[in-house]
């Protein structure tokens, strides 16, 4: 099992991204990854403005809420996220992650998420350096390091994300914070162990799970590869 900085064994969390699931069979797809041992369900909300793609909103999230008890890890790739925090919290989002690039008031927004009763995550794009987190990091429940430019599933992992994750892990450890470090984009069975070893706590995996022949078994193999 991957060792944490203090030598304790760290259990990696796996968050299948429903973006790569078959939306017409969403109940089956959720049941499948739940059986496979998923820790979170990663739900990508896209508005066609912050990113070029459009996905889903609060209504489908509240409908899916009836299907599973797995935590909903909700990744908002939308402009003006402050307008929608309460709606997503009410719909059943357990973690609400907003983009640093989508707001000029990250501090206010992170507190708004917590006041709405959800855990607060902040995402940074590949071109955004870690230094922007200097002031906000202590207030976060989750830091999401994007390892592709957001908007689409199935893109190639940007290799410079690995040292970036290691540096983010060090920032969190040096300050003795309890911020979960999540990585999103291009993670699959072949690179999961390297990404986890760099310090990620949560691996978001879309195509790397749902485009494989048996998504439930893939989750098990990814977990094993990270434990070696
Ligand atoms: C991309 C999304 C991701 C996406 C990842 O903008 O934020 O969550 O589903 O998909 P893969 O794992 O296929 O790169
Ligand atoms: Zn995502």
GROMACS .gro file of C-alpha atoms and ligand atoms in nm:
model
  243
    1UNK     CA    1   0.000   0.000   0.000
    2UNK     CA    2   0.125   0.348  -0.081
    3UNK     CA    3   0.299   0.503   0.219
    4UNK     CA    4   0.207   0.847   0.346
    5UNK     CA    5   0.477   1.099   0.440
    6UNK     CA    6   0.467   0.983   0.800
    7UNK     CA    7   0.510   0.617   0.700
    8UNK     CA    8   0.151   0.508   0.760
    9UNK     CA    9  -0.026   0.305   0.491
   10UNK     CA   10  -0.267   0.517   0.285
   11UNK     CA   11  -0.580   0.369   0.129
   12UNK     CA   12  -0.640   0.514  -0.214
   13UNK     CA   13  -0.994   0.621  -0.296
   14UNK     CA   14  -1.132   0.553  -0.642
   15UNK     CA   15  -1.394   0.785  -0.788
   16UNK     CA   16  -1.540   0.657  -1.117
   17UNK     CA   17  -1.642   0.951  -1.334
   18UNK     CA   18  -1.993   0.899  -1.468
   19UNK     CA   19  -1.905   1.117  -1.768
   20UNK     CA   20  -1.782   0.803  -1.943
   21UNK     CA   21  -2.076   0.588  -1.831
   22UNK     CA   22  -2.374   0.505  -2.051
   23UNK     CA   23  -2.623   0.774  -1.943
   24UNK     CA   24  -2.917   0.565  -2.069
   25UNK     CA   25  -2.823   0.286  -1.826
   26UNK     CA   26  -2.707   0.503  -1.543
   27UNK     CA   27  -2.865   0.295  -1.262
   28UNK     CA   28  -2.688  -0.022  -1.383
   29UNK     CA   29  -2.361   0.162  -1.427
   30UNK     CA   30  -2.374   0.303  -1.074
   31UNK     CA   31  -2.459  -0.041  -0.931
   32UNK     CA   32  -2.168  -0.192  -1.122
   33UNK     CA   33  -1.901   0.042  -0.986
   34UNK     CA   34  -2.053   0.029  -0.638
   35UNK     CA   35  -2.017  -0.351  -0.649
   36UNK     CA   36  -1.659  -0.303  -0.769
   37UNK     CA   37  -1.575  -0.105  -0.455
   38UNK     CA   38  -1.589   0.259  -0.572
   39UNK     CA   39  -1.541   0.510  -0.290
   40UNK     CA   40  -1.704   0.815  -0.451
   41UNK     CA   41  -1.910   0.879  -0.762
   42UNK     CA   42  -1.754   1.165  -0.955
   43UNK     CA   43  -2.018   1.376  -1.128
   44UNK     CA   44  -1.901   1.629  -1.387
   45UNK     CA   45  -2.126   1.931  -1.428
   46UNK     CA   46  -2.046   2.128  -1.745
   47UNK     CA   47  -2.222   2.437  -1.874
   48UNK     CA   48  -2.090   2.489  -2.227
   49UNK     CA   49  -1.925   2.813  -2.110
   50UNK     CA   50  -1.649   2.738  -1.860
   51UNK     CA   51  -1.584   2.431  -2.072
   52UNK     CA   52  -1.709   2.358  -2.425
   53UNK     CA   53  -1.919   2.057  -2.323
   54UNK     CA   54  -2.262   2.034  -2.153
   55UNK     CA   55  -2.366   1.757  -1.915
   56UNK     CA   56  -2.617   1.760  -1.633
   57UNK     CA   57  -2.764   1.963  -1.348
   58UNK     CA   58  -2.929   1.929  -1.006
   59UNK     CA   59  -3.238   1.735  -1.120
   60UNK     CA   60  -3.050   1.426  -1.241
   61UNK     CA   61  -2.831   1.440  -0.932
   62UNK     CA   62  -3.130   1.431  -0.699
   63UNK     CA   63  -3.279   1.145  -0.902
   64UNK     CA   64  -2.951   0.951  -0.885
   65UNK     CA   65  -2.938   1.018  -0.511
   66UNK     CA   66  -3.208   0.753  -0.468
   67UNK     CA   67  -2.990   0.491  -0.638
   68UNK     CA   68  -2.690   0.479  -0.405
   69UNK     CA   69  -2.541   0.582  -0.075
   70UNK     CA   70  -2.198   0.643  -0.230
   71UNK     CA   71  -2.077   1.000  -0.172
   72UNK     CA   72  -2.139   1.228  -0.469
   73UNK     CA   73  -1.817   1.405  -0.561
   74UNK     CA   74  -1.958   1.687  -0.770
   75UNK     CA   75  -1.717   1.871  -0.998
   76UNK     CA   76  -1.865   2.200  -1.117
   77UNK     CA   77  -1.710   2.319  -1.442
   78UNK     CA   78  -1.939   2.617  -1.474
   79UNK     CA   79  -1.915   2.994  -1.470
   80UNK     CA   80  -2.064   3.177  -1.171
   81UNK     CA   81  -2.067   2.865  -0.953
   82UNK     CA   82  -2.187   3.074  -0.656
   83UNK     CA   83  -2.533   3.081  -0.819
   84UNK     CA   84  -2.574   2.703  -0.800
   85UNK     CA   85  -2.408   2.583  -0.478
   86UNK     CA   86  -2.730   2.554  -0.276
   87UNK     CA   87  -2.913   2.374  -0.559
   88UNK     CA   88  -2.642   2.109  -0.587
   89UNK     CA   89  -2.615   2.069  -0.209
   90UNK     CA   90  -2.993   2.026  -0.187
   91UNK     CA   91  -2.985   1.773  -0.471
   92UNK     CA   92  -2.752   1.555  -0.264
   93UNK     CA   93  -2.396   1.652  -0.355
   94UNK     CA   94  -2.167   1.551  -0.067
   95UNK     CA   95  -1.856   1.724  -0.202
   96UNK     CA   96  -1.888   2.033  -0.419
   97UNK     CA   97  -1.574   2.126  -0.608
   98UNK     CA   98  -1.551   2.459  -0.787
   99UNK     CA   99  -1.278   2.592  -1.012
  100UNK     CA  100  -1.035   2.856  -0.891
  101UNK     CA  101  -1.044   2.994  -1.247
  102UNK     CA  102  -1.425   3.036  -1.236
  103UNK     CA  103  -1.447   3.277  -0.944
  104UNK     CA  104  -1.280   3.591  -0.814
  105UNK     CA  105  -1.404   3.515  -0.460
  106UNK     CA  106  -1.275   3.167  -0.385
  107UNK     CA  107  -1.269   3.231  -0.010
  108UNK     CA  108  -1.634   3.339   0.001
  109UNK     CA  109  -1.737   3.052  -0.228
  110UNK     CA  110  -1.563   2.784  -0.021
  111UNK     CA  111  -1.747   2.908   0.288
  112UNK     CA  112  -2.074   2.920   0.097
  113UNK     CA  113  -2.032   2.550   0.011
  114UNK     CA  114  -1.966   2.458   0.373
  115UNK     CA  115  -2.264   2.662   0.491
  116UNK     CA  116  -2.479   2.474   0.239
  117UNK     CA  117  -2.377   2.154   0.422
  118UNK     CA  118  -2.133   2.004   0.172
  119UNK     CA  119  -1.759   1.945   0.178
  120UNK     CA  120  -1.573   2.210  -0.015
  121UNK     CA  121  -1.331   2.133  -0.296
  122UNK     CA  122  -1.125   2.362  -0.514
  123UNK     CA  123  -0.998   2.257  -0.858
  124UNK     CA  124  -0.708   2.403  -1.051
  125UNK     CA  125  -0.649   2.366  -1.424
  126UNK     CA  126  -0.321   2.232  -1.564
  127UNK     CA  127  -0.196   2.587  -1.640
  128UNK     CA  128  -0.272   2.716  -1.289
  129UNK     CA  129   0.024   2.700  -1.051
  130UNK     CA  130   0.001   2.575  -0.693
  131UNK     CA  131   0.111   2.914  -0.558
  132UNK     CA  132  -0.246   3.046  -0.597
  133UNK     CA  133  -0.345   2.809  -0.315
  134UNK     CA  134  -0.122   2.968  -0.056
  135UNK     CA  135  -0.403   3.152   0.128
  136UNK     CA  136  -0.700   2.926   0.056
  137UNK     CA  137  -0.552   2.579   0.120
  138UNK     CA  138  -0.632   2.565   0.496
  139UNK     CA  139  -1.002   2.616   0.426
  140UNK     CA  140  -1.038   2.328   0.178
  141UNK     CA  141  -1.169   1.978   0.236
  142UNK     CA  142  -1.043   1.869  -0.106
  143UNK     CA  143  -0.794   1.995  -0.362
  144UNK     CA  144  -0.849   1.876  -0.718
  145UNK     CA  145  -0.548   1.890  -0.947
  146UNK     CA  146  -0.666   1.863  -1.308
  147UNK     CA  147  -0.436   1.642  -1.512
  148UNK     CA  148  -0.611   1.727  -1.841
  149UNK     CA  149  -0.774   2.048  -1.961
  150UNK     CA  150  -1.131   2.006  -1.838
  151UNK     CA  151  -1.425   1.943  -2.068
  152UNK     CA  152  -1.400   1.590  -2.201
  153UNK     CA  153  -1.335   1.235  -2.090
  154UNK     CA  154  -1.076   1.009  -2.246
  155UNK     CA  155  -0.796   1.265  -2.285
  156UNK     CA  156  -0.428   1.190  -2.235
  157UNK     CA  157  -0.275   1.244  -1.889
  158UNK     CA  158  -0.045   1.550  -1.879
  159UNK     CA  159   0.281   1.411  -1.741
  160UNK     CA  160   0.382   1.728  -1.556
  161UNK     CA  161   0.082   1.662  -1.330
  162UNK     CA  162   0.286   1.400  -1.143
  163UNK     CA  163   0.545   1.642  -0.996
  164UNK     CA  164   0.263   1.892  -0.943
  165UNK     CA  165   0.075   1.635  -0.733
  166UNK     CA  166   0.389   1.560  -0.535
  167UNK     CA  167   0.437   1.932  -0.466
  168UNK     CA  168   0.071   1.966  -0.365
  169UNK     CA  169   0.106   1.669  -0.131
  170UNK     CA  170   0.412   1.834   0.026
  171UNK     CA  171   0.224   2.165   0.073
  172UNK     CA  172  -0.055   1.980   0.254
  173UNK     CA  173   0.183   1.771   0.465
  174UNK     CA  174   0.414   2.061   0.557
  175UNK     CA  175   0.117   2.252   0.697
  176UNK     CA  176  -0.027   1.940   0.861
  177UNK     CA  177  -0.362   1.995   0.689
  178UNK     CA  178  -0.635   1.738   0.634
  179UNK     CA  179  -0.710   1.821   0.272
  180UNK     CA  180  -0.785   1.531   0.038
  181UNK     CA  181  -0.578   1.547  -0.278
  182UNK     CA  182  -0.767   1.438  -0.589
  183UNK     CA  183  -0.645   1.397  -0.945
  184UNK     CA  184  -0.874   1.407  -1.249
  185UNK     CA  185  -0.800   1.329  -1.612
  186UNK     CA  186  -0.627   1.053  -1.805
  187UNK     CA  187  -0.583   0.818  -1.511
  188UNK     CA  188  -0.607   0.450  -1.605
  189UNK     CA  189  -0.488   0.113  -1.484
  190UNK     CA  190  -0.139   0.160  -1.629
  191UNK     CA  191  -0.052   0.491  -1.460
  192UNK     CA  192  -0.268   0.477  -1.145
  193UNK     CA  193   0.010   0.347  -0.920
  194UNK     CA  194   0.252   0.623  -1.024
  195UNK     CA  195  -0.013   0.890  -0.974
  196UNK     CA  196  -0.104   0.749  -0.633
  197UNK     CA  197   0.260   0.728  -0.530
  198UNK     CA  198   0.302   1.097  -0.615
  199UNK     CA  199   0.055   1.166  -0.335
  200UNK     CA  200  -0.300   1.159  -0.469
  201UNK     CA  201  -0.560   1.034  -0.219
  202UNK     CA  202  -0.845   1.012  -0.471
  203UNK     CA  203  -0.817   0.894  -0.831
  204UNK     CA  204  -1.096   1.011  -1.060
  205UNK     CA  205  -1.125   0.767  -1.348
  206UNK     CA  206  -1.371   0.794  -1.636
  207UNK     CA  207  -1.266   0.611  -1.951
  208UNK     CA  208  -1.011   0.421  -1.741
  209UNK     CA  209  -1.305   0.245  -1.573
  210UNK     CA  210  -1.613   0.271  -1.794
  211UNK     CA  211  -1.438   0.204  -2.125
  212UNK     CA  212  -1.289  -0.120  -1.995
  213UNK     CA  213  -1.467  -0.454  -2.051
  214UNK     CA  214  -1.552  -0.506  -1.681
  215UNK     CA  215  -1.554  -0.177  -1.486
  216UNK     CA  216  -1.609  -0.352  -1.150
  217UNK     CA  217  -1.304  -0.576  -1.195
  218UNK     CA  218  -1.095  -0.282  -1.317
  219UNK     CA  219  -1.153  -0.100  -0.988
  220UNK     CA  220  -1.020  -0.402  -0.800
  221UNK     CA  221  -0.709  -0.424  -1.017
  222UNK     CA  222  -0.640  -0.051  -0.984
  223UNK     CA  223  -0.664  -0.079  -0.607
  224UNK     CA  224  -0.423  -0.373  -0.610
  225UNK     CA  225  -0.174  -0.194  -0.834
  226UNK     CA  226  -0.171   0.104  -0.596
  227UNK     CA  227  -0.118  -0.125  -0.295
  228UNK     CA  228   0.199  -0.280  -0.429
  229LIG     C1  229  -1.285   1.617  -1.747
  229LIG     C2  230  -1.360   1.569  -1.626
  229LIG     C3  231  -1.322   1.436  -1.580
  229LIG     C4  232  -1.339   1.327  -1.683
  229LIG     C5  233  -1.220   1.239  -1.667
  229LIG     O1  234  -1.310   1.749  -1.767
  229LIG     O2  235  -1.343   1.657  -1.516
  229LIG     O3  236  -1.381   1.398  -1.457
  229LIG     O4  237  -1.455   1.249  -1.670
  229LIG     O5  238  -1.225   1.144  -1.765
  229LIG     P1  239  -1.103   1.050  -1.797
  229LIG     O6  240  -1.070   0.975  -1.671
  229LIG     O7  241  -1.157   0.964  -1.906
  229LIG     O8  242  -0.988   1.138  -1.841
  230LIG    ZN1  243  -1.414   1.580  -1.319
   0.00000   0.00000   0.00000
